[in-house]
PDB file of C-alpha atoms and ligand atoms in Angstrom:
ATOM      1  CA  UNK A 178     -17.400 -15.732  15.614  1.00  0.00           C
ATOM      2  CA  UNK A 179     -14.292 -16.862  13.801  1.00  0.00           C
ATOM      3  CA  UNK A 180     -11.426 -14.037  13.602  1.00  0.00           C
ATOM      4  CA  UNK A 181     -11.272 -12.043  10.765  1.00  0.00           C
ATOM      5  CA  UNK A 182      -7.910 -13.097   8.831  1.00  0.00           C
ATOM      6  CA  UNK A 183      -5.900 -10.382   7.167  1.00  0.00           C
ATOM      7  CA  UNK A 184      -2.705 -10.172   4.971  1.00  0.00           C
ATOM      8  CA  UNK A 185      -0.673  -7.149   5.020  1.00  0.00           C
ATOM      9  CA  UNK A 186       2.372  -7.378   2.566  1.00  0.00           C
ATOM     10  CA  UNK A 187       5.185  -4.517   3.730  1.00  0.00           C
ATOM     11  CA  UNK A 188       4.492  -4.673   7.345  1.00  0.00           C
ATOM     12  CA  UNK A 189       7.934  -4.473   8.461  1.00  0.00           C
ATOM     13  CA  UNK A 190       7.550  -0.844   9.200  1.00  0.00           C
ATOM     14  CA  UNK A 191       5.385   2.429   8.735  1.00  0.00           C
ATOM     15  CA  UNK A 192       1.980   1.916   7.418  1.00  0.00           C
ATOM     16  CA  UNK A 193       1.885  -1.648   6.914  1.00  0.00           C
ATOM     17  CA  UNK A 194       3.279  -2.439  10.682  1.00  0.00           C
ATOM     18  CA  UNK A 195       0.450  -0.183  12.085  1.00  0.00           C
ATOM     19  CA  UNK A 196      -2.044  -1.886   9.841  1.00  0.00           C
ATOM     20  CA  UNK A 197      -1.037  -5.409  10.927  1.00  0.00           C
ATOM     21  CA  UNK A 198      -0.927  -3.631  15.095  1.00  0.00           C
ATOM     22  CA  UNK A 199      -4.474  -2.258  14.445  1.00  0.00           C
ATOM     23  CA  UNK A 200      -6.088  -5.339  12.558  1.00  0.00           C
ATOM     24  CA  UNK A 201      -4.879  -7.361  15.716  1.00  0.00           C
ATOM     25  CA  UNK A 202      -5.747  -5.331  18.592  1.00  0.00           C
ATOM     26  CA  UNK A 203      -9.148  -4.952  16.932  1.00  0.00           C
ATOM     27  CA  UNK A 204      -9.242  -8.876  17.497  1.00  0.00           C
ATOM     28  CA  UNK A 205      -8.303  -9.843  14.139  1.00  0.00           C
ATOM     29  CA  UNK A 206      -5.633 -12.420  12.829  1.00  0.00           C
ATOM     30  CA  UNK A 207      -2.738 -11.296  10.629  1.00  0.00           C
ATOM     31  CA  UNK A 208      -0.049 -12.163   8.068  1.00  0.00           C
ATOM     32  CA  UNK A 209       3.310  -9.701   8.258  1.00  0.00           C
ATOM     33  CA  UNK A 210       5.113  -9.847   5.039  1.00  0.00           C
ATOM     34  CA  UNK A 211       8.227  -8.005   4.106  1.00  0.00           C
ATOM     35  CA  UNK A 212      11.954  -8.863   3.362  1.00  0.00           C
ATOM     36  CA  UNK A 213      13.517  -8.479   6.760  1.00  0.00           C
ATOM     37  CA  UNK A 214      12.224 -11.609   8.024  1.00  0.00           C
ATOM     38  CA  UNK A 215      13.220 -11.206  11.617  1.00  0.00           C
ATOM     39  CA  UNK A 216      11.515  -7.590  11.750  1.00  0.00           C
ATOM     40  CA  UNK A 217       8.174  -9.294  10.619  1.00  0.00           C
ATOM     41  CA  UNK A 218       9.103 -12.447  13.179  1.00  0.00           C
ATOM     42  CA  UNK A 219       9.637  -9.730  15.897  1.00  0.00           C
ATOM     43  CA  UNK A 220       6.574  -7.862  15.638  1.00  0.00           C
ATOM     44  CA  UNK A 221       3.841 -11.019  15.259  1.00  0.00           C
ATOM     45  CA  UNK A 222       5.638 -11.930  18.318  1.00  0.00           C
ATOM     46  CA  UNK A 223       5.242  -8.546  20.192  1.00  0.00           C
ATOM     47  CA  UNK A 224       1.423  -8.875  18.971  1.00  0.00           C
ATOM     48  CA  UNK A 225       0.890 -12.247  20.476  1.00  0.00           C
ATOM     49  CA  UNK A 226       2.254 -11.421  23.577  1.00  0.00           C
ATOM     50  CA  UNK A 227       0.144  -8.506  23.972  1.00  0.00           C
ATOM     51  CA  UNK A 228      -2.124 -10.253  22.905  1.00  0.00           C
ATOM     52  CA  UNK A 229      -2.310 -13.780  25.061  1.00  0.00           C
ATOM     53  CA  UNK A 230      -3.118 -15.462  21.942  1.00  0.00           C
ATOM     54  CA  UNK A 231      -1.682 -16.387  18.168  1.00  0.00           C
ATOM     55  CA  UNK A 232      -2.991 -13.861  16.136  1.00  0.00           C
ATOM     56  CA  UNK A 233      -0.079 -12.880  14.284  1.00  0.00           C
ATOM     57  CA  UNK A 234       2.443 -14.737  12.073  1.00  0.00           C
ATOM     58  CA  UNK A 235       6.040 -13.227  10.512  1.00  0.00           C
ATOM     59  CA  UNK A 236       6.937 -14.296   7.315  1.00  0.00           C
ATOM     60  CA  UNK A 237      10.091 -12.928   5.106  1.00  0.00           C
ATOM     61  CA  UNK A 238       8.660 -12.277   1.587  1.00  0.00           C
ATOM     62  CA  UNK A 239      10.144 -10.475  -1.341  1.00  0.00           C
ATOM     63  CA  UNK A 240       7.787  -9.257  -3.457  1.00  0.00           C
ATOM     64  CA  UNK A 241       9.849  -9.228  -6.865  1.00  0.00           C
ATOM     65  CA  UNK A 242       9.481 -12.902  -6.173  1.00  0.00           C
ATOM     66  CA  UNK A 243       5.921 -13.014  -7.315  1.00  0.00           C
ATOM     67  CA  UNK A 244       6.063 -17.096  -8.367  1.00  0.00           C
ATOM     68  CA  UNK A 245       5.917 -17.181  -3.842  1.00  0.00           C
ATOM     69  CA  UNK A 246       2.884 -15.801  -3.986  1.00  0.00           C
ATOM     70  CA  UNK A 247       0.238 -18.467  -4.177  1.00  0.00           C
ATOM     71  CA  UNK A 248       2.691 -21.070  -1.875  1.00  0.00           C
ATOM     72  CA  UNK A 249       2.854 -18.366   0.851  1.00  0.00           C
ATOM     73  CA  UNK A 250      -1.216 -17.289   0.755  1.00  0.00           C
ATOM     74  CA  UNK A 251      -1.718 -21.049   1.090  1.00  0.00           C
ATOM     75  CA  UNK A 252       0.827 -21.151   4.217  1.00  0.00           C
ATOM     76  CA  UNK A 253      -1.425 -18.412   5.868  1.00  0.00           C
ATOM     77  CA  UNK A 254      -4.618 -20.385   5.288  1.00  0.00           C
ATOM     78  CA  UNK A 255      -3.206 -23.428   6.875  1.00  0.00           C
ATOM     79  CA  UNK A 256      -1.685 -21.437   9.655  1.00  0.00           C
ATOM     80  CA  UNK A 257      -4.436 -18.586  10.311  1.00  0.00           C
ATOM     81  CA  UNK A 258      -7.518 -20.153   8.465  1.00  0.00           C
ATOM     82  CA  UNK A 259      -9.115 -18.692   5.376  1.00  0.00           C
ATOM     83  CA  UNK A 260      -8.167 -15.105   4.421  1.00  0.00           C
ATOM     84  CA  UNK A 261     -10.423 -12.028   4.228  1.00  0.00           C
ATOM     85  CA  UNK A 262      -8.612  -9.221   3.500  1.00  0.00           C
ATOM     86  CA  UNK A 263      -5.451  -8.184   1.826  1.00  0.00           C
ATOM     87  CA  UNK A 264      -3.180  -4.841   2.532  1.00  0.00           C
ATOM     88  CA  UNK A 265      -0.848  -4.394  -0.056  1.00  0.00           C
ATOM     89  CA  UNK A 266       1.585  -1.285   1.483  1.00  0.00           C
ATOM     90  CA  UNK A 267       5.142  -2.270   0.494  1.00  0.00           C
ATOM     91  CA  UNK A 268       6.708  -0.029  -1.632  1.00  0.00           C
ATOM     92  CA  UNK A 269      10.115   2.097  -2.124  1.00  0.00           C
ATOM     93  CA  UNK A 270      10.870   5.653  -2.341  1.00  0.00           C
ATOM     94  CA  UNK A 271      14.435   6.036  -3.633  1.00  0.00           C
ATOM     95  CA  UNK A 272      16.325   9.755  -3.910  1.00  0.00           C
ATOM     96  CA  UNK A 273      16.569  10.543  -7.398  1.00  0.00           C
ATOM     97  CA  UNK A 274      19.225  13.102  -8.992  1.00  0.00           C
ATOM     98  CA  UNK A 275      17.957  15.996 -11.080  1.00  0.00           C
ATOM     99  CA  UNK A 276      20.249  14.704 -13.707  1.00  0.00           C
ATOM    100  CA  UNK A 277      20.012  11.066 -13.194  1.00  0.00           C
ATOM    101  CA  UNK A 278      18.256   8.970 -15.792  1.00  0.00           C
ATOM    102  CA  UNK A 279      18.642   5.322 -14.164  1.00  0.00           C
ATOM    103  CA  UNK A 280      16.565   2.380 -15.597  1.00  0.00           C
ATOM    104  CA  UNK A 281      18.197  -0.210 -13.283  1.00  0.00           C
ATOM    105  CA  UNK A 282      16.580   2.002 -10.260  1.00  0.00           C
ATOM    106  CA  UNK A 283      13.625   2.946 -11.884  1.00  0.00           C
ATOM    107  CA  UNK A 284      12.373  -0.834 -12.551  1.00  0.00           C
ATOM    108  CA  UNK A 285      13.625  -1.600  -8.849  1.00  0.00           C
ATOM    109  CA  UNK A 286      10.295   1.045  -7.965  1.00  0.00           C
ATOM    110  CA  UNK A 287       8.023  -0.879 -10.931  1.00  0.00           C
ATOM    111  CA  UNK A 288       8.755  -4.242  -9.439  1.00  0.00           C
ATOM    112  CA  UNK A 289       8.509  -3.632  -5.948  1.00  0.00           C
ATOM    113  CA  UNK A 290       5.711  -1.083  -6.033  1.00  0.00           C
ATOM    114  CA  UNK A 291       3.520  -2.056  -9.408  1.00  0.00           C
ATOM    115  CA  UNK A 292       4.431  -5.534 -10.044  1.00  0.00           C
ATOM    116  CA  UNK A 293       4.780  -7.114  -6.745  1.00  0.00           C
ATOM    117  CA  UNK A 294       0.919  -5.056  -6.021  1.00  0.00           C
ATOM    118  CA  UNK A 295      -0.649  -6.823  -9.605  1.00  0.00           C
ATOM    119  CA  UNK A 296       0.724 -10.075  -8.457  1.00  0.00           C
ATOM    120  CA  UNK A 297      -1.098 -10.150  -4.731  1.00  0.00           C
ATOM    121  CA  UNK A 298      -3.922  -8.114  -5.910  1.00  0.00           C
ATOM    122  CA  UNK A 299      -4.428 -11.036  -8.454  1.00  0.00           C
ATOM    123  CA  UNK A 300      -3.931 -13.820  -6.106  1.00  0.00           C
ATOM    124  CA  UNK A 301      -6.769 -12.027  -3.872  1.00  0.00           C
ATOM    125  CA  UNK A 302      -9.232 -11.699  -6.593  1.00  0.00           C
ATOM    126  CA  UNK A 303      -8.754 -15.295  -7.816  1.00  0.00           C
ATOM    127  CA  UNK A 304      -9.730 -16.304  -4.630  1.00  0.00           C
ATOM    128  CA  UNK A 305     -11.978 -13.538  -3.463  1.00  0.00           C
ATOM    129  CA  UNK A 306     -14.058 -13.814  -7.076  1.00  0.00           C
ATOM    130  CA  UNK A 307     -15.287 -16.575  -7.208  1.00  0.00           C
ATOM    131  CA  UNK A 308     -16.418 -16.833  -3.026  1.00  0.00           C
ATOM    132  CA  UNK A 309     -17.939 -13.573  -3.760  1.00  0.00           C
ATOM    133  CA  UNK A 310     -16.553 -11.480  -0.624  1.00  0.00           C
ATOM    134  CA  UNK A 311     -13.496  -9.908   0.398  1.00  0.00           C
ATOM    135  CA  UNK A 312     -11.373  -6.792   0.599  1.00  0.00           C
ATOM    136  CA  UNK A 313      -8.324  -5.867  -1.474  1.00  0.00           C
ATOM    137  CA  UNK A 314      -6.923  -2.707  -0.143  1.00  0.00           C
ATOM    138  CA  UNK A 315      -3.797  -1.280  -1.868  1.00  0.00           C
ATOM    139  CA  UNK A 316      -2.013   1.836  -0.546  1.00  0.00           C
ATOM    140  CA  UNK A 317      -1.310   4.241  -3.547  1.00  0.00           C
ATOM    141  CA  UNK A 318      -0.072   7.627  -3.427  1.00  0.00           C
ATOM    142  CA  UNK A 319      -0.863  11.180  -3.688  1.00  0.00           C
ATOM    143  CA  UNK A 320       2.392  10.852  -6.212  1.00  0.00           C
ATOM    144  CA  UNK A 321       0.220   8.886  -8.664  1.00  0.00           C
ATOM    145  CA  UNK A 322      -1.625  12.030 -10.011  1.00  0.00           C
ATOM    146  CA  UNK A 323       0.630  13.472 -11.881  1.00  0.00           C
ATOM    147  CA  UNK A 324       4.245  12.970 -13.345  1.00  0.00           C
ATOM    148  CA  UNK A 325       6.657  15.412 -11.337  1.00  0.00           C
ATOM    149  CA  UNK A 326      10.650  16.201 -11.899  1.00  0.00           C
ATOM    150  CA  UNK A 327      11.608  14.780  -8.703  1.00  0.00           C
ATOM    151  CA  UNK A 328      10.270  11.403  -8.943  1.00  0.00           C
ATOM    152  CA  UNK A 329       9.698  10.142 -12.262  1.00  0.00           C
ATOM    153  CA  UNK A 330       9.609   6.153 -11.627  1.00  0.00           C
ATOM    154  CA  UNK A 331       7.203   6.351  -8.103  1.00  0.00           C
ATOM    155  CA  UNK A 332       5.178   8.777  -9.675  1.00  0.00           C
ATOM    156  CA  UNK A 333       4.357   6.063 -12.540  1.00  0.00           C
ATOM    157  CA  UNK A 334       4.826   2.727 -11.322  1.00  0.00           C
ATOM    158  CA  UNK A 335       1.796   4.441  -8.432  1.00  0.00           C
ATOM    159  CA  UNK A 336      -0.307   5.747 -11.558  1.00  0.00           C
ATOM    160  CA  UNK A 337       0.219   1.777 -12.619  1.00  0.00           C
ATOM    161  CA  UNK A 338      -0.631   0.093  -9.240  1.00  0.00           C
ATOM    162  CA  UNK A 339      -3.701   2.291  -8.995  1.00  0.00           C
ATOM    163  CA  UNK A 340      -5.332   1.964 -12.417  1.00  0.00           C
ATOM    164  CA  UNK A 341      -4.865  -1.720 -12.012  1.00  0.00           C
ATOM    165  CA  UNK A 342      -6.757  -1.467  -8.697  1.00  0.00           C
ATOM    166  CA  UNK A 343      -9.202   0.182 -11.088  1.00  0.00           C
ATOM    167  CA  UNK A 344      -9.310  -2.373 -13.221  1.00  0.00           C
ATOM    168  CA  UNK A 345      -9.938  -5.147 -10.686  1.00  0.00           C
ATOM    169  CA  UNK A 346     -12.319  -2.997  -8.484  1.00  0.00           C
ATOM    170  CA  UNK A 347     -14.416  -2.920 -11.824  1.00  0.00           C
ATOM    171  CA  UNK A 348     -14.254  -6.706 -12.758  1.00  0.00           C
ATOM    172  CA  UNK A 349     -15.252  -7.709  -8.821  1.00  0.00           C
ATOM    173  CA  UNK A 350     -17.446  -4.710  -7.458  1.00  0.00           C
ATOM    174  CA  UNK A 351     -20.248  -6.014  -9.317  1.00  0.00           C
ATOM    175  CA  UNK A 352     -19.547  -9.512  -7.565  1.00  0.00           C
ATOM    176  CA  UNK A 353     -19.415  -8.543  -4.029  1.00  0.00           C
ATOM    177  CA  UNK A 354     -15.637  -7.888  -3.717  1.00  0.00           C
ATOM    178  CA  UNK A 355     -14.499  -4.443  -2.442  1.00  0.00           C
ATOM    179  CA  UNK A 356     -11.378  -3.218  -3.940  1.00  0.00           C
ATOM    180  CA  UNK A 357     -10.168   0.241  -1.900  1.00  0.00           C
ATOM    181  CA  UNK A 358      -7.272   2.447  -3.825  1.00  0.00           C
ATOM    182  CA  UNK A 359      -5.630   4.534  -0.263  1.00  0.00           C
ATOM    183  CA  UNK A 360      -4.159   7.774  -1.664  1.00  0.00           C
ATOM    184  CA  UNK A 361      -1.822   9.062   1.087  1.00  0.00           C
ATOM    185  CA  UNK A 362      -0.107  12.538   1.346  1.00  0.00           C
ATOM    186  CA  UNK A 363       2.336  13.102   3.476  1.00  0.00           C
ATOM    187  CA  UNK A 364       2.847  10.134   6.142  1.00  0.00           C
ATOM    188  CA  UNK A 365       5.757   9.897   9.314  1.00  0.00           C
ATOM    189  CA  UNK A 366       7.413   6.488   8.420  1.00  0.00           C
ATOM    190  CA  UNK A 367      11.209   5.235   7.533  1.00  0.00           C
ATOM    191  CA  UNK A 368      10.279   6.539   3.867  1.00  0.00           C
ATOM    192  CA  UNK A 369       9.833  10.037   4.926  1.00  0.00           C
ATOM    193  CA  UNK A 370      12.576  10.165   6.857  1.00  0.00           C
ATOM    194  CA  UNK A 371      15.004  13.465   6.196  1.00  0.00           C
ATOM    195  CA  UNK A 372      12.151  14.690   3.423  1.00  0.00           C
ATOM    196  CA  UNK A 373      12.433  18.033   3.624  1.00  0.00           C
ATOM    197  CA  UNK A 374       9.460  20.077   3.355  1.00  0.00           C
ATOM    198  CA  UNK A 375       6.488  17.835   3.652  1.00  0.00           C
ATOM    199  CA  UNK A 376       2.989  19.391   5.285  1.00  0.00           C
ATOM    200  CA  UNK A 377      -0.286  18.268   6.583  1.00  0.00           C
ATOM    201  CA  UNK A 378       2.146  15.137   8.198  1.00  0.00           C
ATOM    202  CA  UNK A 379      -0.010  12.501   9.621  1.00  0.00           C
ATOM    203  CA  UNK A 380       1.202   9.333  11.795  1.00  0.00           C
ATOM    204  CA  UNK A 381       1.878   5.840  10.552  1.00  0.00           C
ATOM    205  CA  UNK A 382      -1.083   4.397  12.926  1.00  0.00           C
ATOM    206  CA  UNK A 383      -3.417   7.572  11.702  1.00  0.00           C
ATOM    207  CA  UNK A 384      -2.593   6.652   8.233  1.00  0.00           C
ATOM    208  CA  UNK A 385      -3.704   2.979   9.165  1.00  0.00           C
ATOM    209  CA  UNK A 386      -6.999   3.885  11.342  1.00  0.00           C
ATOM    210  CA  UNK A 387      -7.887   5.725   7.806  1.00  0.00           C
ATOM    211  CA  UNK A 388      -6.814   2.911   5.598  1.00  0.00           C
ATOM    212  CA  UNK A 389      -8.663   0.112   7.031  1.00  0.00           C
ATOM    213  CA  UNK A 390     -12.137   2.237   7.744  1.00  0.00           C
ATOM    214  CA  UNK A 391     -12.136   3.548   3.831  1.00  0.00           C
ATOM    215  CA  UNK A 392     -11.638  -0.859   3.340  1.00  0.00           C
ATOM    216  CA  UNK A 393     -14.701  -1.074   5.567  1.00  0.00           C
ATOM    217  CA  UNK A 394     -16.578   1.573   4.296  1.00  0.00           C
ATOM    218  CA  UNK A 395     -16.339   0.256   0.699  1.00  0.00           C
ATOM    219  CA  UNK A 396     -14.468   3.369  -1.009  1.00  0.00           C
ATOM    220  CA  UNK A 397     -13.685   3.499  -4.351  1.00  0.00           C
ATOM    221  CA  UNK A 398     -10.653   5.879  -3.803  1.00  0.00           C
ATOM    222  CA  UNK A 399      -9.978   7.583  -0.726  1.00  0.00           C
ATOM    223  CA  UNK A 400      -7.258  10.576  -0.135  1.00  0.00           C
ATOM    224  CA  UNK A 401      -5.732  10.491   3.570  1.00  0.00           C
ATOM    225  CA  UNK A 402      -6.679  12.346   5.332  1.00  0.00           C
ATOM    226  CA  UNK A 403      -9.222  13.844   3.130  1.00  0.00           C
ATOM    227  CA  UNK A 404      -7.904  17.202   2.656  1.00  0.00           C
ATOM    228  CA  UNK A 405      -5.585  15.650   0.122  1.00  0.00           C
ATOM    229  CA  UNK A 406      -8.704  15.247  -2.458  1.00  0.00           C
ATOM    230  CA  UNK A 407      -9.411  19.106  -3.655  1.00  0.00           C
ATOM    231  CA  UNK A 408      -5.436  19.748  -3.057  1.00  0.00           C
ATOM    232  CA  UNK A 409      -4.809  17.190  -5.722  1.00  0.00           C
ATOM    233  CA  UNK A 410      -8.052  17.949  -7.506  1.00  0.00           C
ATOM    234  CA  UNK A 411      -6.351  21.618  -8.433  1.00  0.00           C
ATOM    235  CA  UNK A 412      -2.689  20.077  -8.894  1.00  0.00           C
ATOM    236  CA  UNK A 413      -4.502  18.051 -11.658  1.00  0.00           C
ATOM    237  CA  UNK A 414      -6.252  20.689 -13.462  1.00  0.00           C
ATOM    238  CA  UNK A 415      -2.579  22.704 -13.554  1.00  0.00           C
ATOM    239  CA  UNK A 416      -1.757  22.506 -17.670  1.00  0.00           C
ATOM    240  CA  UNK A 417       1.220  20.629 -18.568  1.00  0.00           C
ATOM    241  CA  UNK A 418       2.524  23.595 -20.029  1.00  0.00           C
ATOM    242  CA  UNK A 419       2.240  25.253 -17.088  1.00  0.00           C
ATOM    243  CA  UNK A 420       3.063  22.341 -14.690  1.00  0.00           C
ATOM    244  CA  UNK A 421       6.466  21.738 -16.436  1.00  0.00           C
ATOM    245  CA  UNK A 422       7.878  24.999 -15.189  1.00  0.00           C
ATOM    246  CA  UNK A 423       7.002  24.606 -11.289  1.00  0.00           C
ATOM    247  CA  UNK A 424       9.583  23.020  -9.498  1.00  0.00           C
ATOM    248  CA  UNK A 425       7.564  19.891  -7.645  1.00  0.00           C
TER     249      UNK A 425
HETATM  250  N1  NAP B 588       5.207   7.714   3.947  1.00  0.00           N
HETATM  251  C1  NAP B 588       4.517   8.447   3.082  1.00  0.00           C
HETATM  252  O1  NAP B 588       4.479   9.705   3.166  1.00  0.00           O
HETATM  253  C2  NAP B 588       3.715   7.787   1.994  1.00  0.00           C
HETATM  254  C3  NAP B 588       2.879   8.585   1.210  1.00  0.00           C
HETATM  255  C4  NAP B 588       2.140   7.997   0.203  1.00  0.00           C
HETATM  256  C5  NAP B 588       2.202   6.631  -0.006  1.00  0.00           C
HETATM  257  N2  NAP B 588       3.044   5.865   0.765  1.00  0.00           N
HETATM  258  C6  NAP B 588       3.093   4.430   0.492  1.00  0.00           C
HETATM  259  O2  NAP B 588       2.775   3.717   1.668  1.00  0.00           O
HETATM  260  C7  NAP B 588       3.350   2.419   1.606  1.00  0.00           C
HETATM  261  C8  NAP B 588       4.057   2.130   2.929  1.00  0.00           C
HETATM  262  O3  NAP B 588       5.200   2.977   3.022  1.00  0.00           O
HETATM  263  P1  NAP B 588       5.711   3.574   4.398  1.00  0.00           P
HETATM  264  O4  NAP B 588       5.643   5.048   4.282  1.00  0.00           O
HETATM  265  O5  NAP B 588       5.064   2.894   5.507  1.00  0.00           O
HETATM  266  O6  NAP B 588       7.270   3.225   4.280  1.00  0.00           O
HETATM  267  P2  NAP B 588       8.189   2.099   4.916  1.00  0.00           P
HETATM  268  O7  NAP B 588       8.156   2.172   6.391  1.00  0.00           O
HETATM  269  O8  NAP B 588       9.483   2.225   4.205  1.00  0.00           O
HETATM  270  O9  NAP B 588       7.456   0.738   4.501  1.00  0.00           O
HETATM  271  C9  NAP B 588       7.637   0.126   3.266  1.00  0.00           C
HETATM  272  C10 NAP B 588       7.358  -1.355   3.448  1.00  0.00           C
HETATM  273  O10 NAP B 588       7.508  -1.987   2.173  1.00  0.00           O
HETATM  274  C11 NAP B 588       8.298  -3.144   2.358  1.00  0.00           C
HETATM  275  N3  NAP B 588       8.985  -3.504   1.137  1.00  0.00           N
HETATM  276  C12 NAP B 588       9.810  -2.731   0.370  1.00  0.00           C
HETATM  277  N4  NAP B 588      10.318  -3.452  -0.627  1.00  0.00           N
HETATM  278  C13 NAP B 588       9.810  -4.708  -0.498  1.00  0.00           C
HETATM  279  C14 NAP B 588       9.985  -5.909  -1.219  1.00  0.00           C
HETATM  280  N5  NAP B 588      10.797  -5.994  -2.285  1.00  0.00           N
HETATM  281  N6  NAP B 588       9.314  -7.011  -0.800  1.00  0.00           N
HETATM  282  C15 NAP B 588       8.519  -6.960   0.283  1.00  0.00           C
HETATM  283  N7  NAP B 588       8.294  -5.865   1.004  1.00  0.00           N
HETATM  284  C16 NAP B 588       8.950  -4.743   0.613  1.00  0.00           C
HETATM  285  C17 NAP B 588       9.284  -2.763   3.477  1.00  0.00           C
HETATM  286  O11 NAP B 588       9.790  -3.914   4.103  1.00  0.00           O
HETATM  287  P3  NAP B 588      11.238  -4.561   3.829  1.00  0.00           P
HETATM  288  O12 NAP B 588      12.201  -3.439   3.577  1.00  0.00           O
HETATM  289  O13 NAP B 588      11.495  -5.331   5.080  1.00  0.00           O
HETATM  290  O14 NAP B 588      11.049  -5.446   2.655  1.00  0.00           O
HETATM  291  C18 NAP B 588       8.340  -2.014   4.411  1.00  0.00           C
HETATM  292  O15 NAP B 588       7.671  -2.928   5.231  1.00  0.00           O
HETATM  293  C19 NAP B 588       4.308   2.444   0.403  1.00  0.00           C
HETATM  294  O16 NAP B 588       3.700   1.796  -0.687  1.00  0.00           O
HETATM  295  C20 NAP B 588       4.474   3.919   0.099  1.00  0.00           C
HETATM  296  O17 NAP B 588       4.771   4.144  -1.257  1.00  0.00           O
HETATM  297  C21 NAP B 588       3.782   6.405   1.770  1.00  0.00           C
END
């Protein structure tokens, strides 16, 4: 049986490294995308050794530059063969000020974590349409649900990636194409690190076991872990006039 080719986009670290570990290990053959193209270079070659095979493949991508997009998912295919999945997990998390109002910063988190997701996501489904099978899996956020004081531009440019996840799962269900929106809560990677106060912490490779079996499983929208689904079901019932006077 011919290897199940993936492309995970933000696998320099966290999630998306554990995602593009797993997918291999499980026999699979992956794509590493991120900016720090020796990190990606590093790890496909850790895989391959472990793994006694080519399986993996590094490639420095930055996702503002979405005009790459179709050159590099044609490099894959003629390195790795045809491509049945794609992870989108790259994102940014930047501290924000309680006074700080910056729209240089806040389209840096729209670009990277909205934009550079609408421009894979539609690369996938172009391709993934019209064959009639595939997965699309992009990793949202627990932060999506509502619009809080400490993060104003992740909070949105989330809500943005996963309504147009929506949007596509819609126009492809019907056609055979799964579409999976991940909704983590609190997850131990780089991003998280020195966040004070964060509960019901899972690991980077838990956060990818869950990721890739709600892909497999065809989910709509999954919470990880699960827990996170009536938590966020009561934070979203909370009024907005009584939601702008807590302090998260
Ligand atoms: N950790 C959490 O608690 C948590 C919770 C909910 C959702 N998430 C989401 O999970 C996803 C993975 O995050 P993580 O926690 O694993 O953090 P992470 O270790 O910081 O990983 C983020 C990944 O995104 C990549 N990336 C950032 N900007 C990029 C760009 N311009 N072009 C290409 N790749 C870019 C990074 O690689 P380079 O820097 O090398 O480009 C890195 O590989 C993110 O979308 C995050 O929002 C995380």
């Amino acid at each position: 049986m011919t290897p199940p080719v993936s492309i995970v986009v933000g696998a320099s670290s966290g999630i998306g490294e554990s995602l593009a570990r797993r997918l291999a290990a499980e026999g699979g053959k992956v794509a590493l995308l991120a900016r720090r193209g020796p990190e990606v270079e590093r790890i496909a070659k850790e895989i391959n050794q472990q793994c006694g095979a080519t399986r993996a493949l590094g490639v420095a991508h930055d996702v503002t530059d979405w005009s790459a997009v179709d050159g590099l998912w044609g490099r894959v295919e003629s390195e790795l063969g045809q491509v049945d999945a794609l992870y989108y997990a790259a994102g940014i998390l930047e501290p924000v000020e309680g006074d700080e109002f910056d729209t240089a910063k806040d389209k840096r988190h729209f670009d990277i974590n909205t934009l550079g997701s609408v421009a894979w996501v539609n690369a996938a489904a172009r391709r993934f349409g019209p064959r009639g099978a595939g997965t699309i899996v992009g990793i949202s956020s627990v932060a999506q649900d509502r619009g809080r004081i400490g993060r104003p531009a992740y909070n949105a440019s989330k809500a943005g990636m996963d309504t147009h996840l929506e949007a596509v799962r819609n126009r492809l269900w019907r056609k055979g194409v799964t579409v999976t929106t991940v909704r983590p809560g609190f997850v131990q990677t780089p991003m998280t690190e020195g966040v004070q106060g964060m509960f019901w912490v899972i690991s980077a490779d838990r956060a990818a076991e869950l990721t890739i079996a709600a892909g497999r499983k065809r989910k709509a929208v999954t919470y990880i872990p699960w827990r996170w689904r009536p938590m966020m079901g009561v934070i979203r019932s909370i009024p907005s006039f009584v939601f702008r006077k807590l302090n998260f």
